[in-house]
mmCIF file with all atom_site columns, C-alpha atoms in Angstrom:
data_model
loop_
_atom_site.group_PDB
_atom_site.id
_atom_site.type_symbol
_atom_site.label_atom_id
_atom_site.label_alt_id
_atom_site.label_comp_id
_atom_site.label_asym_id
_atom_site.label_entity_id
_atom_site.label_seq_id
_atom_site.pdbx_PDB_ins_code
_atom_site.Cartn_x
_atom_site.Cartn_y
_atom_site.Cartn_z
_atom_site.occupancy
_atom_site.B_iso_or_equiv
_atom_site.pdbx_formal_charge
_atom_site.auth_seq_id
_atom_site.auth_comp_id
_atom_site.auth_asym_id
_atom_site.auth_atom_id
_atom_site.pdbx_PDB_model_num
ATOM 1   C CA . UNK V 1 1   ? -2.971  -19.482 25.087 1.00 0.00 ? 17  UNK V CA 1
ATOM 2   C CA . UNK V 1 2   ? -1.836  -15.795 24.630 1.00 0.00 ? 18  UNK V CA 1
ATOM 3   C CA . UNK V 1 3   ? -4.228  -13.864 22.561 1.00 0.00 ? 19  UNK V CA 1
ATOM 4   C CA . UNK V 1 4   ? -2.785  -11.465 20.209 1.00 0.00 ? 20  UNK V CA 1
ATOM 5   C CA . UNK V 1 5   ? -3.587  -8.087  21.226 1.00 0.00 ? 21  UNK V CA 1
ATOM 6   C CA . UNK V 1 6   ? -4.925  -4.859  19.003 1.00 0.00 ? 22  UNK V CA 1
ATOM 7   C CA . UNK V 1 7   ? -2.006  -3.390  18.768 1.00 0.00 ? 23  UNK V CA 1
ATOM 8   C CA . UNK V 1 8   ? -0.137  -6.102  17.747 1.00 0.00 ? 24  UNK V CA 1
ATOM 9   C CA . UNK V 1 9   ? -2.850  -6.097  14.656 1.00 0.00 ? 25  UNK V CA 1
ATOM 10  C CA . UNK V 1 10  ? -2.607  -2.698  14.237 1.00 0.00 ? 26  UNK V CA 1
ATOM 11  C CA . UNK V 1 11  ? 1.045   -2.817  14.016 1.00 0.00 ? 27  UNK V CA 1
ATOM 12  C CA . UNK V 1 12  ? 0.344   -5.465  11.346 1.00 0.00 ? 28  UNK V CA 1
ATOM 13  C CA . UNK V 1 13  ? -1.797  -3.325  9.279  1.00 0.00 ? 29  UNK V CA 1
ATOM 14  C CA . UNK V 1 14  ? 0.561   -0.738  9.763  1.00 0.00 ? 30  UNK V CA 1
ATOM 15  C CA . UNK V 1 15  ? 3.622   -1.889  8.070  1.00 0.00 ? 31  UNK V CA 1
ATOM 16  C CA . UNK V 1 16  ? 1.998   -4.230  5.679  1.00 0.00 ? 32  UNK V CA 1
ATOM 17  C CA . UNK V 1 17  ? -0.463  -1.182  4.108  1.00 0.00 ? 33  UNK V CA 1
ATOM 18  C CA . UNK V 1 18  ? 2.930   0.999   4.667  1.00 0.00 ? 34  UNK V CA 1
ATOM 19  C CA . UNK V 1 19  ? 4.444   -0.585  1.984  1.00 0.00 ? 35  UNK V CA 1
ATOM 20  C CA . UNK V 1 20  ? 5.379   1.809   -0.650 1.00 0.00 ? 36  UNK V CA 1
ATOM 21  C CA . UNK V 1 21  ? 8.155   -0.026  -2.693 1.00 0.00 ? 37  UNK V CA 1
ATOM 22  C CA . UNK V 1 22  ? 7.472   -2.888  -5.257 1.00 0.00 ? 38  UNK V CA 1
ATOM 23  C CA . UNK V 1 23  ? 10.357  -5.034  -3.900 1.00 0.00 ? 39  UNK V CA 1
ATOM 24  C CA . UNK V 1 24  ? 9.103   -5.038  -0.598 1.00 0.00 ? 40  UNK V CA 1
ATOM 25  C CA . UNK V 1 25  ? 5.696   -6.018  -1.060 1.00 0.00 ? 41  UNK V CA 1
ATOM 26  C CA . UNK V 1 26  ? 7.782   -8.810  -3.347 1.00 0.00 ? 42  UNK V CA 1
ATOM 27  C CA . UNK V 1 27  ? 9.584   -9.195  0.197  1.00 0.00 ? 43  UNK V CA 1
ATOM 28  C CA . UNK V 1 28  ? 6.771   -10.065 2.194  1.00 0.00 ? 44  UNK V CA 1
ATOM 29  C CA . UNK V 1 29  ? 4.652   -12.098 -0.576 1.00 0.00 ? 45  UNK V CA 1
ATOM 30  C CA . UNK V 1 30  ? 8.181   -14.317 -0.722 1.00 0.00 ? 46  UNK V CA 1
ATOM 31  C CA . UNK V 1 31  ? 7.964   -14.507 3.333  1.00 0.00 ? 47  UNK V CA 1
ATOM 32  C CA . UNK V 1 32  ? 4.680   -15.464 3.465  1.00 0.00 ? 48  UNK V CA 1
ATOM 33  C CA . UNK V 1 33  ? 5.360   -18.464 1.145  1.00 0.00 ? 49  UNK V CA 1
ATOM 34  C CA . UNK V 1 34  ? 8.651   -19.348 2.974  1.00 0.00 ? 50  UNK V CA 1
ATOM 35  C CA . UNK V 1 35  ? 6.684   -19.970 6.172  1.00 0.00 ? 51  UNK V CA 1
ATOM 36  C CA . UNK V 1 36  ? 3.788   -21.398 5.139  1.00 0.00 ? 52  UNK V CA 1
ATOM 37  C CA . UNK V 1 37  ? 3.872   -22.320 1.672  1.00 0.00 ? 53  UNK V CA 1
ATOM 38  C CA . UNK V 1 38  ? 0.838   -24.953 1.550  1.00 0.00 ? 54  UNK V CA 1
ATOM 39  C CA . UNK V 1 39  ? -1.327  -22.466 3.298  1.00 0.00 ? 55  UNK V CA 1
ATOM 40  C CA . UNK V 1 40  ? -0.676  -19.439 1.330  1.00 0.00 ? 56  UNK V CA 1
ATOM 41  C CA . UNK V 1 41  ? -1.110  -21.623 -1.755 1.00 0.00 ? 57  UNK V CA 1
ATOM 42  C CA . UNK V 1 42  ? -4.548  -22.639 -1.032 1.00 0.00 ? 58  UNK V CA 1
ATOM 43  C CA . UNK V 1 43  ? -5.433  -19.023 -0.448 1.00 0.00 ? 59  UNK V CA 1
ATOM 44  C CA . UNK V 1 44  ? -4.637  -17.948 -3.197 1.00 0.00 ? 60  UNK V CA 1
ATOM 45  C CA . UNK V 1 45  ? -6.214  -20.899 -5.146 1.00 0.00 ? 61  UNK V CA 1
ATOM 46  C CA . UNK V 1 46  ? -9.158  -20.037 -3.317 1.00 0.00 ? 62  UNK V CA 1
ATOM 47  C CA . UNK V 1 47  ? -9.225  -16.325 -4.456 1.00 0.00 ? 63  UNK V CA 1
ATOM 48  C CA . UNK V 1 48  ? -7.850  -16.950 -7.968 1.00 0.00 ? 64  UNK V CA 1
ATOM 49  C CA . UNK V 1 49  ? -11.564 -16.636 -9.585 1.00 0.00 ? 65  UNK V CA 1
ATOM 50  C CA . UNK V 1 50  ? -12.179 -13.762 -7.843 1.00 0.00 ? 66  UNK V CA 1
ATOM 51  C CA . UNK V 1 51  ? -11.905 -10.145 -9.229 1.00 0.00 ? 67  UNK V CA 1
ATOM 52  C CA . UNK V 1 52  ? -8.298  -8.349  -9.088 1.00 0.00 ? 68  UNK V CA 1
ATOM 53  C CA . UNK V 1 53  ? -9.648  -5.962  -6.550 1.00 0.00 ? 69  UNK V CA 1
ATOM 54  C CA . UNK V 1 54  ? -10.828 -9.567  -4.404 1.00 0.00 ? 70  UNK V CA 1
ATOM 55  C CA . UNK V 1 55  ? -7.286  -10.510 -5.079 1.00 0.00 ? 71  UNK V CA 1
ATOM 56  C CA . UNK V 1 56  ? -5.298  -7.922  -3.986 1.00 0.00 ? 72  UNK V CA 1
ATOM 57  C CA . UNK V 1 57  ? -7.717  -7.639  -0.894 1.00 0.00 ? 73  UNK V CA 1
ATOM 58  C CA . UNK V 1 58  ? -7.317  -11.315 -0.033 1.00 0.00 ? 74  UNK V CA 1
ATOM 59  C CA . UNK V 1 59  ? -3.840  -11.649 -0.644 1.00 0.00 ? 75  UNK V CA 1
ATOM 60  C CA . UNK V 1 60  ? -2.830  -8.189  1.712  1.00 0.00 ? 76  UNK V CA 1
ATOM 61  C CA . UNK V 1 61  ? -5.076  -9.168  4.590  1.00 0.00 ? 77  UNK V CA 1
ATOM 62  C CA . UNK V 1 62  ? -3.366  -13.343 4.438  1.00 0.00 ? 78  UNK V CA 1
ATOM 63  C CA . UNK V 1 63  ? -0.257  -10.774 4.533  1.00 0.00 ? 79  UNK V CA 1
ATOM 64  C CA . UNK V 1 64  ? -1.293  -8.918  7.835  1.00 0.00 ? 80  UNK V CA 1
ATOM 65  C CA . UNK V 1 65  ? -3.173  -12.196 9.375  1.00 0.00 ? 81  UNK V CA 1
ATOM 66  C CA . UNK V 1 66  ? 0.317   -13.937 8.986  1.00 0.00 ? 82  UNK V CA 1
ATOM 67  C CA . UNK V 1 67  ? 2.512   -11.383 10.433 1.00 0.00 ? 83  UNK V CA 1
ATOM 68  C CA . UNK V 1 68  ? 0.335   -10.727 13.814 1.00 0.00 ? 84  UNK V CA 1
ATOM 69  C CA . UNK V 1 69  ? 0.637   -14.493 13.956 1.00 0.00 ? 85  UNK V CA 1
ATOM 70  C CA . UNK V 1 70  ? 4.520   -14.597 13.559 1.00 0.00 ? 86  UNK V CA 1
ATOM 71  C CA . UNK V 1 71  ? 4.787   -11.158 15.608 1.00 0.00 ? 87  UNK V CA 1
ATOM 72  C CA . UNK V 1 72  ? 2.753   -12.461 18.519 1.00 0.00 ? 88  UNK V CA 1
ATOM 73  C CA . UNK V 1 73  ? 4.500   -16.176 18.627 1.00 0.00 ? 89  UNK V CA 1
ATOM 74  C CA . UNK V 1 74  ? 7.473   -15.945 16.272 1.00 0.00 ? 90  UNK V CA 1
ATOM 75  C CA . UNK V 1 75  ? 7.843   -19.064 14.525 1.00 0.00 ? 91  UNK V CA 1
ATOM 76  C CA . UNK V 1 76  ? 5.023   -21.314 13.618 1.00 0.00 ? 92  UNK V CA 1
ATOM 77  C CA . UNK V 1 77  ? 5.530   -24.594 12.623 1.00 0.00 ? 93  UNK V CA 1
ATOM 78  C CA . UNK V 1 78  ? 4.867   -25.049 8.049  1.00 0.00 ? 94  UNK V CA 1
ATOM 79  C CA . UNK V 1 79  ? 1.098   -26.668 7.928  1.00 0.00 ? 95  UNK V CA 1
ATOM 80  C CA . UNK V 1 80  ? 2.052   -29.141 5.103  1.00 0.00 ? 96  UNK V CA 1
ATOM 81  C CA . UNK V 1 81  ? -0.815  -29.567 2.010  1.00 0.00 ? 97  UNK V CA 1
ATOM 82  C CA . UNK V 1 82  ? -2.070  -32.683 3.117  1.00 0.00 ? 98  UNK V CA 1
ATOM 83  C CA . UNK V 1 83  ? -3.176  -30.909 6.664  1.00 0.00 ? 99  UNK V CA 1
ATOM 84  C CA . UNK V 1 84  ? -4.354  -28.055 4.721  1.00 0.00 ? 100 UNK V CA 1
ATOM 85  C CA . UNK V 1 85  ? -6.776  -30.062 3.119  1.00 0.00 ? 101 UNK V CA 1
ATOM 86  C CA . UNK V 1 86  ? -8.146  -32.471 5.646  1.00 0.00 ? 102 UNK V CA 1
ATOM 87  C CA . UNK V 1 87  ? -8.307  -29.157 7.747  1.00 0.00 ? 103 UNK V CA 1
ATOM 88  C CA . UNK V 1 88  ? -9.950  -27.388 5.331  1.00 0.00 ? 104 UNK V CA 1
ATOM 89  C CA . UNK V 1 89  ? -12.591 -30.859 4.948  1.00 0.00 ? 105 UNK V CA 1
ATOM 90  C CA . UNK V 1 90  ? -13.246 -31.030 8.440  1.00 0.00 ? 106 UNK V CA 1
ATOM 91  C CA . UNK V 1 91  ? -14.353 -27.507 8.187  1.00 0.00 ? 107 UNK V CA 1
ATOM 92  C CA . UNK V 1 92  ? -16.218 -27.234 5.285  1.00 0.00 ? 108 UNK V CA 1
ATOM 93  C CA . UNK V 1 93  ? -19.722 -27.361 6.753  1.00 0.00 ? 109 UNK V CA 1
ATOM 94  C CA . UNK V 1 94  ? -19.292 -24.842 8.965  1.00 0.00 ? 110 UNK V CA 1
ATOM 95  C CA . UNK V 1 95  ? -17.412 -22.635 6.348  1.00 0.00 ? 111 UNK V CA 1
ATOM 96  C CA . UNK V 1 96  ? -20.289 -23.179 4.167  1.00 0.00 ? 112 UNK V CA 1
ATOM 97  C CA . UNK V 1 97  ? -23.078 -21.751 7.161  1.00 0.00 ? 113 UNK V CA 1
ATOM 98  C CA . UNK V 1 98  ? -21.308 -18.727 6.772  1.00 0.00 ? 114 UNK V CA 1
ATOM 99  C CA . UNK V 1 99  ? -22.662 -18.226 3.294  1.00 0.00 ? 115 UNK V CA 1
ATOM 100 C CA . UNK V 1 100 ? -25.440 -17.543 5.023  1.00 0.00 ? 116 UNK V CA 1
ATOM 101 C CA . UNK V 1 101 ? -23.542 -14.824 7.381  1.00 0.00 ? 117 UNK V CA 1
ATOM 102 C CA . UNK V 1 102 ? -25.892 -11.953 8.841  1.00 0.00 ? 118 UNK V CA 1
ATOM 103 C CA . UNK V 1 103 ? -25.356 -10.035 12.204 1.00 0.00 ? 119 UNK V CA 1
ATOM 104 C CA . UNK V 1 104 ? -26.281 -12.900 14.351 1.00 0.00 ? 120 UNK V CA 1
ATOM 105 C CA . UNK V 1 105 ? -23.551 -15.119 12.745 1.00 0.00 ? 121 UNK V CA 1
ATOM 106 C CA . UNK V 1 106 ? -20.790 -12.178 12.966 1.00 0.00 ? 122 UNK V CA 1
ATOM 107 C CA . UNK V 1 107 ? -21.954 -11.631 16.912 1.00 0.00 ? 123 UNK V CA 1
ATOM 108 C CA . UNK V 1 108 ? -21.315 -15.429 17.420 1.00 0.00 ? 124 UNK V CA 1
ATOM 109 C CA . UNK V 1 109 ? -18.423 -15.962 15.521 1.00 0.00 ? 125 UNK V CA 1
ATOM 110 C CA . UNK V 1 110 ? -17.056 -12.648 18.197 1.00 0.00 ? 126 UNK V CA 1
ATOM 111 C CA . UNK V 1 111 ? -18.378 -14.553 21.001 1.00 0.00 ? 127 UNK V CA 1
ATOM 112 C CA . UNK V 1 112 ? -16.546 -17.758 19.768 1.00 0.00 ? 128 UNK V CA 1
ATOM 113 C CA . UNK V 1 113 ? -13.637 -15.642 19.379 1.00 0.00 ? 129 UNK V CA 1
ATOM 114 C CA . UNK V 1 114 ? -13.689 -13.921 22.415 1.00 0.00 ? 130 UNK V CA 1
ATOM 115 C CA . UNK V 1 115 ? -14.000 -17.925 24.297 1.00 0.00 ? 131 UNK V CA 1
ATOM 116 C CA . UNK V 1 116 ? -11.116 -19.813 22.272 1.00 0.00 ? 132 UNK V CA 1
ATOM 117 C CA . UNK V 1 117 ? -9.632  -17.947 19.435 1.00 0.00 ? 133 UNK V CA 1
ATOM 118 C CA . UNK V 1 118 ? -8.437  -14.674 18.429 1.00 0.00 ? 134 UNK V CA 1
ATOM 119 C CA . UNK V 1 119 ? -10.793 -11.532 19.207 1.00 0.00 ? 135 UNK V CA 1
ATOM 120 C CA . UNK V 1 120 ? -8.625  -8.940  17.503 1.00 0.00 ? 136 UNK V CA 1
ATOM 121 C CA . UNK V 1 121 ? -8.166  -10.967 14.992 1.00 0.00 ? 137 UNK V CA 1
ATOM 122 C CA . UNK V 1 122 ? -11.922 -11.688 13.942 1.00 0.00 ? 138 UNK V CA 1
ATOM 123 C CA . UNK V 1 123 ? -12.563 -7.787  14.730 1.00 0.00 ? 139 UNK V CA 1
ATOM 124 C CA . UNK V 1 124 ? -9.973  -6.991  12.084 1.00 0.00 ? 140 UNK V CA 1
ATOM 125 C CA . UNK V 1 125 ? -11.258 -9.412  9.329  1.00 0.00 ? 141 UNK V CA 1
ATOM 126 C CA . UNK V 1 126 ? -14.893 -8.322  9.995  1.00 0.00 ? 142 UNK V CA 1
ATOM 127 C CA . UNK V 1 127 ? -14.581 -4.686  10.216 1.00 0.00 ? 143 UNK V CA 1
ATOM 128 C CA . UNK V 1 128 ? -12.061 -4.604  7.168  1.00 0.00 ? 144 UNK V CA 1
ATOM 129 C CA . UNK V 1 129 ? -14.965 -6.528  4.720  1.00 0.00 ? 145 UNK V CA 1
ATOM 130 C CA . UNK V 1 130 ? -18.398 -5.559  6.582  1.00 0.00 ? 146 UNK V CA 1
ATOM 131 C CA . UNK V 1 131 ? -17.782 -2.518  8.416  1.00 0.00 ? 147 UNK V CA 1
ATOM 132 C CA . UNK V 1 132 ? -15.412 -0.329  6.502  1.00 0.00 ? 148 UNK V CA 1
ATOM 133 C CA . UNK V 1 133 ? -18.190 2.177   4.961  1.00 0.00 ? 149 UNK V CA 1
ATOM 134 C CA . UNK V 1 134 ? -15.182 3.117   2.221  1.00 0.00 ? 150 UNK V CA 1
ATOM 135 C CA . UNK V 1 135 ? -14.324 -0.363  1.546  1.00 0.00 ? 151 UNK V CA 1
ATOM 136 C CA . UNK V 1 136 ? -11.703 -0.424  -1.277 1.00 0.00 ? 152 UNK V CA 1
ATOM 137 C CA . UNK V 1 137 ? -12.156 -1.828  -3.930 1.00 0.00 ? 153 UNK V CA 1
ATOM 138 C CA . UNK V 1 138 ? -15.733 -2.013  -3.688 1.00 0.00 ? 154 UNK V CA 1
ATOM 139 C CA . UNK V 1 139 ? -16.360 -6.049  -3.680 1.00 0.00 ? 155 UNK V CA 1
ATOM 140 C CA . UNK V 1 140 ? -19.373 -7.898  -4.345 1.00 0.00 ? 156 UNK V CA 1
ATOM 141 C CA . UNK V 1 141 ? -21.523 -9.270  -1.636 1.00 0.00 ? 157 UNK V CA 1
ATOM 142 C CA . UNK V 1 142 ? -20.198 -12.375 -2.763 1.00 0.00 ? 158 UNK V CA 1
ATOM 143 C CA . UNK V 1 143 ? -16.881 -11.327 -3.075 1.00 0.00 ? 159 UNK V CA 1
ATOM 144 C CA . UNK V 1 144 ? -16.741 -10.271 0.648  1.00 0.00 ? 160 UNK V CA 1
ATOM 145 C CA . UNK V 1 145 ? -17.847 -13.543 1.884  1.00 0.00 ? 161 UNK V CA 1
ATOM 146 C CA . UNK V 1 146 ? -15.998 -15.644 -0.096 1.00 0.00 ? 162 UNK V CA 1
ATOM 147 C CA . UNK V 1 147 ? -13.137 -13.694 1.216  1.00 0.00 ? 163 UNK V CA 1
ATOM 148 C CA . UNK V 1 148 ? -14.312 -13.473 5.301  1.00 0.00 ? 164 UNK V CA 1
ATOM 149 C CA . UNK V 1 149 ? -14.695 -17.718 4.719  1.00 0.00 ? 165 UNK V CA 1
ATOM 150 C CA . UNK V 1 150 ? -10.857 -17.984 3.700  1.00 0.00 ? 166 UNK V CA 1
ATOM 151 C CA . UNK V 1 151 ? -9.353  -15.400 6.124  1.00 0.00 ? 167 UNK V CA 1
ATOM 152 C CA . UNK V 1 152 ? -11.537 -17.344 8.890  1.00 0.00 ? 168 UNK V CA 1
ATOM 153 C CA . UNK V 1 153 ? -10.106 -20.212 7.212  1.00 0.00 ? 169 UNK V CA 1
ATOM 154 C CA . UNK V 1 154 ? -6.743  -19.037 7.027  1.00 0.00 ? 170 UNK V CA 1
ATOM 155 C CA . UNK V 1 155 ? -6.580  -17.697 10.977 1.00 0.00 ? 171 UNK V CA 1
ATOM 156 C CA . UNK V 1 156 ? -7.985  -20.506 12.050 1.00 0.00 ? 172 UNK V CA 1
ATOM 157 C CA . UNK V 1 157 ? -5.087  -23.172 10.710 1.00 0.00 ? 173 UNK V CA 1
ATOM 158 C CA . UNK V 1 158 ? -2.732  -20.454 11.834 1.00 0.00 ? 174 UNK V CA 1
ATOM 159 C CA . UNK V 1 159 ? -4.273  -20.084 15.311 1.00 0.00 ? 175 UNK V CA 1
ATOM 160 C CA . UNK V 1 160 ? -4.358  -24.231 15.795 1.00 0.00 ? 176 UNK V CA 1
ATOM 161 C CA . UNK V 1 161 ? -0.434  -24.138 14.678 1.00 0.00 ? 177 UNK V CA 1
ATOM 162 C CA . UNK V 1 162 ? 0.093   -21.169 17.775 1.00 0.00 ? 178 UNK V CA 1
ATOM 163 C CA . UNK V 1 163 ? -1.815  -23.551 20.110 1.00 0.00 ? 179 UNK V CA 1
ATOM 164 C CA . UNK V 1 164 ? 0.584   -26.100 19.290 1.00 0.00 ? 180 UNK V CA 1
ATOM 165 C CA . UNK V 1 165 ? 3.101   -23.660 20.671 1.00 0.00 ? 181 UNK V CA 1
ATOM 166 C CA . UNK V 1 166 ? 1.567   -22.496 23.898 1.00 0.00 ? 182 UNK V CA 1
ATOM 167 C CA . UNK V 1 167 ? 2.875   -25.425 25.884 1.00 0.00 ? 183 UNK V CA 1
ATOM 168 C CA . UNK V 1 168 ? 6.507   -24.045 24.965 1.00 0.00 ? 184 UNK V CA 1
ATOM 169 C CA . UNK V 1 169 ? 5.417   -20.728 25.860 1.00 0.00 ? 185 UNK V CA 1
ATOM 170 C CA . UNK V 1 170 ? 4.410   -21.612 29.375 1.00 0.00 ? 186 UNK V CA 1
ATOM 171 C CA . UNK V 1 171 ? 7.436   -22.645 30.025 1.00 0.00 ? 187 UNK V CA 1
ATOM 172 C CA . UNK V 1 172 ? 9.252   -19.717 29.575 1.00 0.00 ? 188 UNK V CA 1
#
């Protein structure tokens, strides 16, 4: 499968942070629940507890994850609820070890990445909620792992629905 590359992020990040007008981020919150309205609606359950800053956070980074996805492989087939949440149960224990997350379980989770998954994409999430010395707004230590779990989460049911399109791409 095709890995999506930096700049393909970075384009992301871009035009999603870019956004100056009201009725454009309205644009690309509605697009985001067109194409995958189950997922996006268990983000945001997810993050609903959290503080506005959280929120907003959460909610613009689901916004760049999801366009590198639909930049990098177009269309993506709509995970429906019920695979959300027998996803989301099959991964539960190993979303909950990363309560626990330190160095060591960032390094591995890059080395997983790196093997099967989506490098840039695990870069991004990690340097945008540990690594960004001016984070804004300033989160809790909670707050910022509560947040990596459902953007690992949330690239991870995107990244199985792309893998169900590489066959198509090979063919190409």
């Amino acid at each position: 499968m095709e890995k999506i590359p930096f700049q393909t992020v970075q384009n992301s990040i871009d035009t999603i942070c870019g956004i100056a007008e009201e009725s454009d981020l309205e644009k690309a919150s509605s697009h985001l629940f067109d194409v995958q309205p189950d997922l996006g609606g268990f983000l945001m359950e997810f993050i609903e507890d959290m503080s506005e800053g959280a929120q907003d956070l959460g909610f613009m980074m689901a916004l760049i994850l999801q366009k590198s996805f639909e930049d990098q492989y177009k269309v993506l087939r709509k995970m429906n609820e019920e695979e959300v949440v027998e996803r989301f149960n099959k991964a539960e224990a190993e979303l909950q070890n990363l309560l626990k997350i330190d160095d060591d379980v960032i390094a591995d989770l890059q080395d997983k990445a790196a093997a099967n998954g989506q490098p840039e994409i695990m870069n991004y999430i990690i340097e945008e909620l540990f690594m960004s010395p001016d984070l804004e707004p300033t989160l809790e230590a909670n707050e910022q792992v509560h947040l990596f779990i459902i953007c690992k989460f949330f690239v991870d049911c995107l990244n199985e629905l792309a893998m169900e399109k590489a066959p198509e791409l090979v063919r190409h």
